[in-house]
Amino acid sequence: MNEKSSTTALLDETQSKKSYPAKVYSARSATSALAPGTIQRRTPRPHDIQIEILFCGVCHSDLHQVRNEWEGAMPTVYPCVPGHEIVGRVVKVGTAVKKFKEGDIAAVGCLVDSCGVCPSCREGSEQFCDGPATFTYNSEDKQLGGVTYGGYSESLVVTEAFALRVPKQLDLAGTAPLLCAGITTYSPLRHWNVKKGQKVGIVGLGGLGHMGLKFAHAFGAHAILFTTSPNKAEDAVRLGADEVVVSKNPSEMQKHLASFDFILDTVSAPHDLNAYIDLLKRDGTLTLVGAPPTPSPVNGFGLLFKRRQLAGSLIGGIRETQEMLDFCGQHGITSDIELIRIQQINEAFDRMLKSDVKYRFVIDMASLK
Ligand code: NAP
Ligand code: ZN
């Protein structure tokens, strides 16, 4: 063996100890479809668990990121493996792991690491880490280099501190979307203290919106769904809405002027925010969780005359995500899903763009084998 090939063999050996191959579905560019591929996952370190992924939800953020629609704020690095609504089985544990053992069910959401020492991390709001936080995909991978890869994959390795426990009574496929759509709606509804006696609006009946309705209803609020899809009205009532307003109909919107305590906007595309600001009563809050790629104009007068507030919210920290999962366990809450095979993912993205999701696609990862 010459010097060069022996070095290569040594590197290959070191690399294979540090990592192992995993099958994925990934996008090679902003315009290419998701297709099969292989990536490297790190071999578990002392505090890591290795998860065989059973189910992964399909979030509209996956579509925004795969198509590089958030280029200004979070440019996409290719290949991109999306997916941050992950439920799976623990197949390996590092020597120092305490929370999980082989065979346990574990869940992972949008976060896989954070600095642990900044003020936000110390208070359990790791999503706002100054580090910044390491997101499940398209974030810097501090162990292997390159970027992190998400849950459209057969396997994932994560430090146990960022893995969640799933209450035993919950259906696993219906639980996956709780890891993003669930916590992203639970967290602001809790933060703004939504409760009985309040009039609360949820804008958009997709993945986030249907979880928002379930939580607003469970917290005792009078929940009103705003939708552009009149054919979703019946489902909305079943999911927890006390009333449904078709937002394209100005006279229906007028009836609710200056009457809401809180409105949660989950819409994925540009739309008129001022129409919702006008529906808030004095000191009411409109919180955005939807993340359309382009900005929407805001009329300051709508805010200042009634001291209304416009706010935003980003997923939730690990402690709050566990609290949300436990709440769902106690109240029997899961997502309403359509289970798909990974080979149907591009069709699912197209349907999501047409608001044709009832109400979250979840990938059965056994189809990747
Ligand atoms: P989704 O399942 O596609 O639902 C979005 C819903 O918005 C649609 O079902 C539709 O509801 C409504 N909508 C779509 N286009 C519209 C338009 N042009 N005008 C008015 N309404 C429209 O998406 P999702 O997964 O729930 O995600 C929603 C947004 O939240 C995305 O932008 C996503 O990136 C973002 N997100 C943010 C966070 C966070 O931490 N802040 C976390 C996850 C996701 P109707 O048919 O009822 O009108
Ligand atoms: Zn998401």
XYZ file of C-alpha atoms and ligand atoms in Angstrom:
418
model
C 0.000 0.000 0.000
C 1.485 3.398 -0.915
C 1.474 6.330 1.514
C -1.522 8.053 -0.086
C -3.846 5.043 -0.097
C -2.930 4.081 3.471
C -3.873 7.624 4.608
C -7.181 7.328 2.762
C -7.864 3.951 4.361
C -7.126 5.418 7.788
C -9.450 8.366 7.164
C -12.197 6.034 5.952
C -11.827 3.955 9.081
C -11.901 6.998 11.406
C -14.921 8.346 9.522
C -16.805 5.059 9.741
C -16.283 4.969 13.517
C -17.595 8.512 13.806
C -20.584 7.985 11.545
C -22.800 5.465 9.797
C -24.925 5.687 6.635
C -28.681 6.352 6.780
C -31.262 6.314 3.993
C -33.118 9.601 3.471
C -35.326 11.548 1.088
C -33.596 14.798 0.185
C -33.748 17.728 -2.224
C -30.657 18.573 -4.307
C -31.805 22.117 -5.192
C -34.683 24.564 -4.702
C -36.336 23.282 -7.867
C -35.712 19.547 -7.595
C -38.186 17.024 -6.224
C -37.403 15.080 -3.064
C -35.649 11.829 -3.987
C -33.917 8.900 -2.250
C -30.360 9.389 -1.012
C -27.930 8.508 1.764
C -26.363 10.673 4.472
C -24.022 10.055 7.411
C -25.281 10.142 11.008
C -22.829 10.390 13.892
C -22.375 7.235 15.951
C -23.880 7.886 19.402
C -21.643 9.728 21.905
C -22.083 9.111 25.677
C -25.192 11.353 25.995
C -26.733 10.436 22.614
C -29.540 8.123 21.640
C -29.947 6.579 18.193
C -33.569 6.470 17.031
C -35.105 4.310 14.320
C -37.683 6.724 12.916
C -41.197 5.278 12.710
C -43.216 8.381 11.733
C -42.401 11.892 10.543
C -44.955 14.679 10.048
C -44.879 16.975 7.011
C -44.777 20.643 8.044
C -45.251 23.570 5.672
C -41.827 24.756 6.912
C -40.365 21.651 5.204
C -41.754 22.936 1.899
C -40.574 26.547 2.525
C -37.059 25.300 3.322
C -36.757 22.685 0.567
C -37.713 25.342 -2.001
C -35.441 27.982 -0.366
C -38.422 30.302 0.168
C -36.823 31.748 3.332
C -33.625 32.611 1.488
C -33.277 36.001 3.232
C -33.578 34.718 6.822
C -32.469 31.072 6.626
C -30.928 30.137 3.257
C -31.183 26.433 2.487
C -28.022 24.335 2.173
C -28.338 21.378 -0.230
C -28.815 18.502 -0.118
C -31.663 19.295 2.284
C -33.300 16.533 4.345
C -36.386 18.097 5.967
C -38.614 16.754 8.767
C -38.956 17.878 12.388
C -41.996 15.993 13.666
C -40.293 12.759 14.592
C -41.394 9.716 16.582
C -39.294 6.571 16.733
C -37.811 3.715 18.684
C -34.535 3.963 20.576
C -32.120 1.380 19.126
C -28.846 2.462 20.797
C -27.984 4.490 23.876
C -24.692 6.155 24.816
C -22.919 5.074 28.010
C -24.126 8.119 30.019
C -27.791 8.116 28.899
C -30.287 8.100 31.790
C -33.681 9.041 30.330
C -34.023 6.273 27.709
C -33.172 2.643 27.206
C -33.150 0.491 24.078
C -36.679 -0.232 22.885
C -38.227 2.967 24.337
C -40.275 5.332 22.189
C -38.728 8.798 21.805
C -39.764 11.941 19.959
C -37.776 14.818 18.463
C -39.098 18.176 17.291
C -37.470 21.216 15.700
C -34.471 21.472 18.066
C -31.551 19.072 18.526
C -29.121 21.215 20.576
C -28.440 24.650 22.049
C -25.636 26.392 23.980
C -27.193 25.607 27.378
C -25.763 28.696 29.089
C -27.374 31.807 27.569
C -30.352 33.423 29.379
C -32.930 31.787 27.056
C -31.417 28.296 27.475
C -31.241 28.744 31.257
C -34.937 29.489 31.410
C -35.833 26.579 29.120
C -36.574 28.603 25.987
C -33.881 26.902 23.903
C -35.583 27.936 20.661
C -34.357 31.488 21.336
C -30.767 30.407 22.194
C -28.178 33.107 21.482
C -25.873 30.344 20.152
C -28.081 30.107 18.022
C -29.995 26.863 18.653
C -29.234 23.889 16.431
C -32.393 23.118 14.503
C -33.161 19.573 13.406
C -32.314 20.328 9.778
C -30.492 23.042 7.828
C -28.499 24.166 10.911
C -24.727 23.943 11.391
C -23.830 20.366 12.426
C -21.275 20.922 15.186
C -20.227 17.245 15.328
C -19.917 16.098 11.718
C -19.623 19.473 9.955
C -21.969 20.591 7.178
C -25.635 20.920 8.123
C -28.056 18.902 10.207
C -30.416 16.491 8.451
C -34.051 15.986 9.484
C -36.568 13.220 9.894
C -37.301 12.155 6.304
C -34.800 9.466 7.198
C -34.638 5.960 8.611
C -32.626 7.073 11.626
C -31.519 10.026 13.775
C -28.982 10.573 16.569
C -29.707 13.197 19.194
C -28.500 14.139 22.654
C -31.006 12.745 25.174
C -31.712 16.239 26.574
C -33.448 17.140 23.292
C -35.527 13.945 23.029
C -39.057 13.822 24.429
C -41.097 11.098 26.054
C -44.412 10.117 24.456
C -47.309 9.339 26.836
C -48.117 5.619 26.469
C -51.778 6.081 25.563
C -51.147 8.232 22.461
C -51.233 6.918 18.889
C -47.668 7.292 17.562
C -48.471 8.485 14.026
C -50.936 11.082 15.369
C -48.347 12.182 17.938
C -45.619 13.074 15.406
C -47.210 16.440 14.384
C -47.417 17.482 18.034
C -43.631 17.967 17.912
C -43.992 21.064 15.711
C -47.625 21.908 14.876
C -48.605 21.044 18.462
C -45.975 22.976 20.386
C -46.053 25.952 17.968
C -49.721 26.549 18.797
C -49.691 25.385 22.446
C -46.835 27.736 23.401
C -48.397 31.080 22.331
C -51.854 30.088 23.595
C -50.238 29.443 26.999
C -47.928 32.486 26.857
C -50.844 34.851 26.194
C -52.845 33.001 28.834
C -55.795 31.950 26.715
C -58.613 30.755 28.970
C -62.320 30.360 29.591
C -64.339 33.525 29.000
C -62.103 34.737 26.160
C -62.889 35.079 22.478
C -59.996 33.567 20.535
C -59.415 33.344 16.772
C -57.368 30.797 14.857
C -56.530 31.799 11.277
C -56.072 28.960 8.751
C -57.120 25.319 9.107
C -53.960 23.409 8.202
C -51.485 21.490 10.355
C -50.900 24.282 12.865
C -54.433 25.667 12.706
C -56.182 22.400 13.551
C -53.920 21.928 16.591
C -54.543 25.560 17.592
C -58.290 24.902 17.517
C -57.942 21.757 19.641
C -55.847 23.580 22.267
C -57.971 26.769 22.346
C -61.017 24.548 22.897
C -59.234 22.468 25.569
C -58.220 25.685 27.411
C -61.901 26.665 27.570
C -61.878 29.663 25.196
C -64.663 30.542 22.751
C -62.753 29.486 19.624
C -63.460 30.923 16.181
C -61.821 29.606 13.022
C -61.036 31.936 10.122
C -60.695 30.025 6.879
C -60.499 30.642 3.152
C -61.977 27.155 2.586
C -65.735 27.079 3.309
C -65.715 23.280 2.846
C -63.656 22.920 6.052
C -66.387 24.420 8.292
C -67.882 21.103 9.411
C -64.466 19.675 10.326
C -63.599 22.879 12.187
C -66.587 22.425 14.490
C -65.626 18.788 15.096
C -62.067 19.916 15.911
C -63.258 22.428 18.534
C -64.475 25.615 16.807
C -67.516 27.334 18.334
C -67.932 29.430 15.174
C -66.435 29.502 11.676
C -65.841 32.692 9.660
C -65.047 32.593 5.942
C -62.377 35.297 5.785
C -63.003 36.081 2.110
C -66.492 37.306 3.035
C -66.227 40.968 4.277
C -69.685 41.028 5.877
C -68.855 37.971 8.018
C -65.596 39.638 9.102
C -67.382 42.962 9.920
C -69.606 41.244 12.479
C -66.543 40.561 14.650
C -64.901 44.015 14.608
C -63.008 44.922 17.821
C -64.179 41.827 19.708
C -61.268 39.355 20.050
C -58.950 38.948 23.044
C -56.409 36.984 21.042
C -55.893 35.791 17.459
C -53.316 33.206 16.351
C -52.400 33.474 12.665
C -51.062 30.206 11.159
C -51.258 31.161 7.476
C -48.354 30.114 5.235
C -48.884 32.630 2.389
C -49.035 36.446 2.229
C -52.442 37.815 3.325
C -53.975 40.945 4.842
C -52.957 41.243 8.519
C -54.848 44.534 9.001
C -58.163 42.717 8.588
C -57.317 40.693 11.742
C -55.827 43.608 13.698
C -59.203 45.372 13.259
C -60.945 42.399 14.894
C -58.973 42.759 18.170
C -60.570 44.533 21.083
C -58.625 47.102 23.129
C -55.267 45.620 24.270
C -55.892 42.462 22.241
C -53.009 40.592 20.580
C -52.518 39.154 17.095
C -49.702 36.596 17.221
C -48.106 35.338 14.033
C -46.785 31.805 13.828
C -47.271 31.394 10.080
C -44.108 32.359 8.209
C -44.927 33.522 4.657
C -41.764 34.203 2.652
C -42.668 37.852 1.904
C -43.555 40.655 4.374
C -47.093 42.013 4.785
C -47.811 45.749 5.260
C -49.192 46.758 8.665
C -51.330 49.853 9.199
C -50.013 51.472 12.401
C -53.333 53.219 13.052
C -55.038 49.875 13.543
C -52.606 49.167 16.374
C -52.352 52.516 18.112
C -56.005 53.492 18.442
C -56.845 50.501 20.599
C -53.342 49.835 21.957
C -53.449 46.496 20.119
C -50.369 44.319 19.898
C -48.813 42.434 17.015
C -46.476 39.622 18.085
C -44.711 36.471 16.906
C -43.897 33.098 18.418
C -41.426 30.341 17.532
C -42.084 26.666 18.351
C -41.387 26.092 22.096
C -38.615 24.988 24.455
C -37.943 21.400 25.458
C -39.594 21.637 28.888
C -42.738 23.173 27.404
C -42.800 20.585 24.609
C -42.815 17.811 27.218
C -45.552 19.677 29.133
C -47.596 19.854 25.894
C -47.118 16.124 25.203
C -48.176 15.284 28.765
C -51.215 17.584 28.407
C -52.120 15.745 25.182
C -51.724 12.422 27.017
C -54.098 13.552 29.765
C -56.680 14.973 27.350
C -56.393 12.374 24.565
C -55.256 14.930 21.991
C -53.416 13.921 18.806
C -53.278 15.305 15.296
C -55.815 14.334 12.599
C -53.570 12.791 9.994
C -53.348 11.281 6.539
C -50.660 8.578 6.595
C -48.541 8.468 3.431
C -45.590 6.505 2.074
C -42.365 8.473 1.561
C -42.739 7.916 -2.209
C -45.863 10.169 -2.055
C -44.026 13.130 -0.523
C -43.841 15.315 -3.649
C -47.570 14.889 -4.248
C -48.167 15.732 -0.560
C -46.188 18.995 -0.964
C -48.343 19.911 -3.983
C -51.531 19.217 -2.047
C -50.269 21.250 0.915
C -49.817 24.240 -1.398
C -53.473 23.901 -2.401
C -54.588 23.895 1.289
C -55.706 20.305 0.671
C -54.469 18.628 3.868
C -56.736 16.971 6.448
C -55.026 18.035 8.570
C -51.425 16.801 8.585
C -49.560 14.391 6.334
C -47.476 11.920 8.298
C -44.923 9.675 6.591
C -44.854 6.013 7.558
C -41.075 5.646 7.552
C -41.302 1.867 7.107
C -41.862 2.763 3.425
C -38.218 3.937 3.165
C -36.805 0.487 3.954
P -50.529 24.213 6.200
O -50.870 22.904 6.791
O -50.236 24.307 4.749
O -51.703 25.236 6.602
C -51.711 26.572 6.206
C -53.167 27.036 6.061
O -53.152 28.435 5.772
C -53.912 26.419 4.912
O -54.468 25.164 5.201
C -54.993 27.458 4.645
O -56.070 27.297 5.573
C -54.299 28.769 4.973
N -53.837 29.447 3.754
C -52.987 28.960 2.818
N -52.791 29.879 1.855
C -53.515 30.972 2.200
C -53.714 32.258 1.624
N -53.131 32.604 0.461
N -54.522 33.136 2.277
C -55.126 32.802 3.414
N -54.992 31.592 4.001
C -54.192 30.695 3.399
O -49.226 24.833 6.921
P -48.692 24.583 8.415
O -47.759 23.424 8.403
O -49.821 24.649 9.356
O -47.749 25.867 8.592
C -48.311 27.168 8.530
C -47.220 28.210 8.558
O -46.593 28.201 9.855
C -46.079 27.977 7.568
O -45.676 29.244 7.044
C -44.981 27.382 8.414
O -43.706 27.598 7.901
C -45.184 28.147 9.704
N -44.616 27.517 10.898
C -44.146 28.343 11.863
C -43.657 27.824 13.047
C -43.196 28.720 14.134
O -42.475 28.276 15.030
N -43.584 29.975 14.130
C -43.621 26.433 13.228
C -44.133 25.623 12.223
C -44.645 26.166 11.065
P -57.612 27.521 5.113
O -57.838 26.549 4.005
O -58.360 27.204 6.365
O -57.730 28.962 4.716
Zn -42.762 22.627 11.559
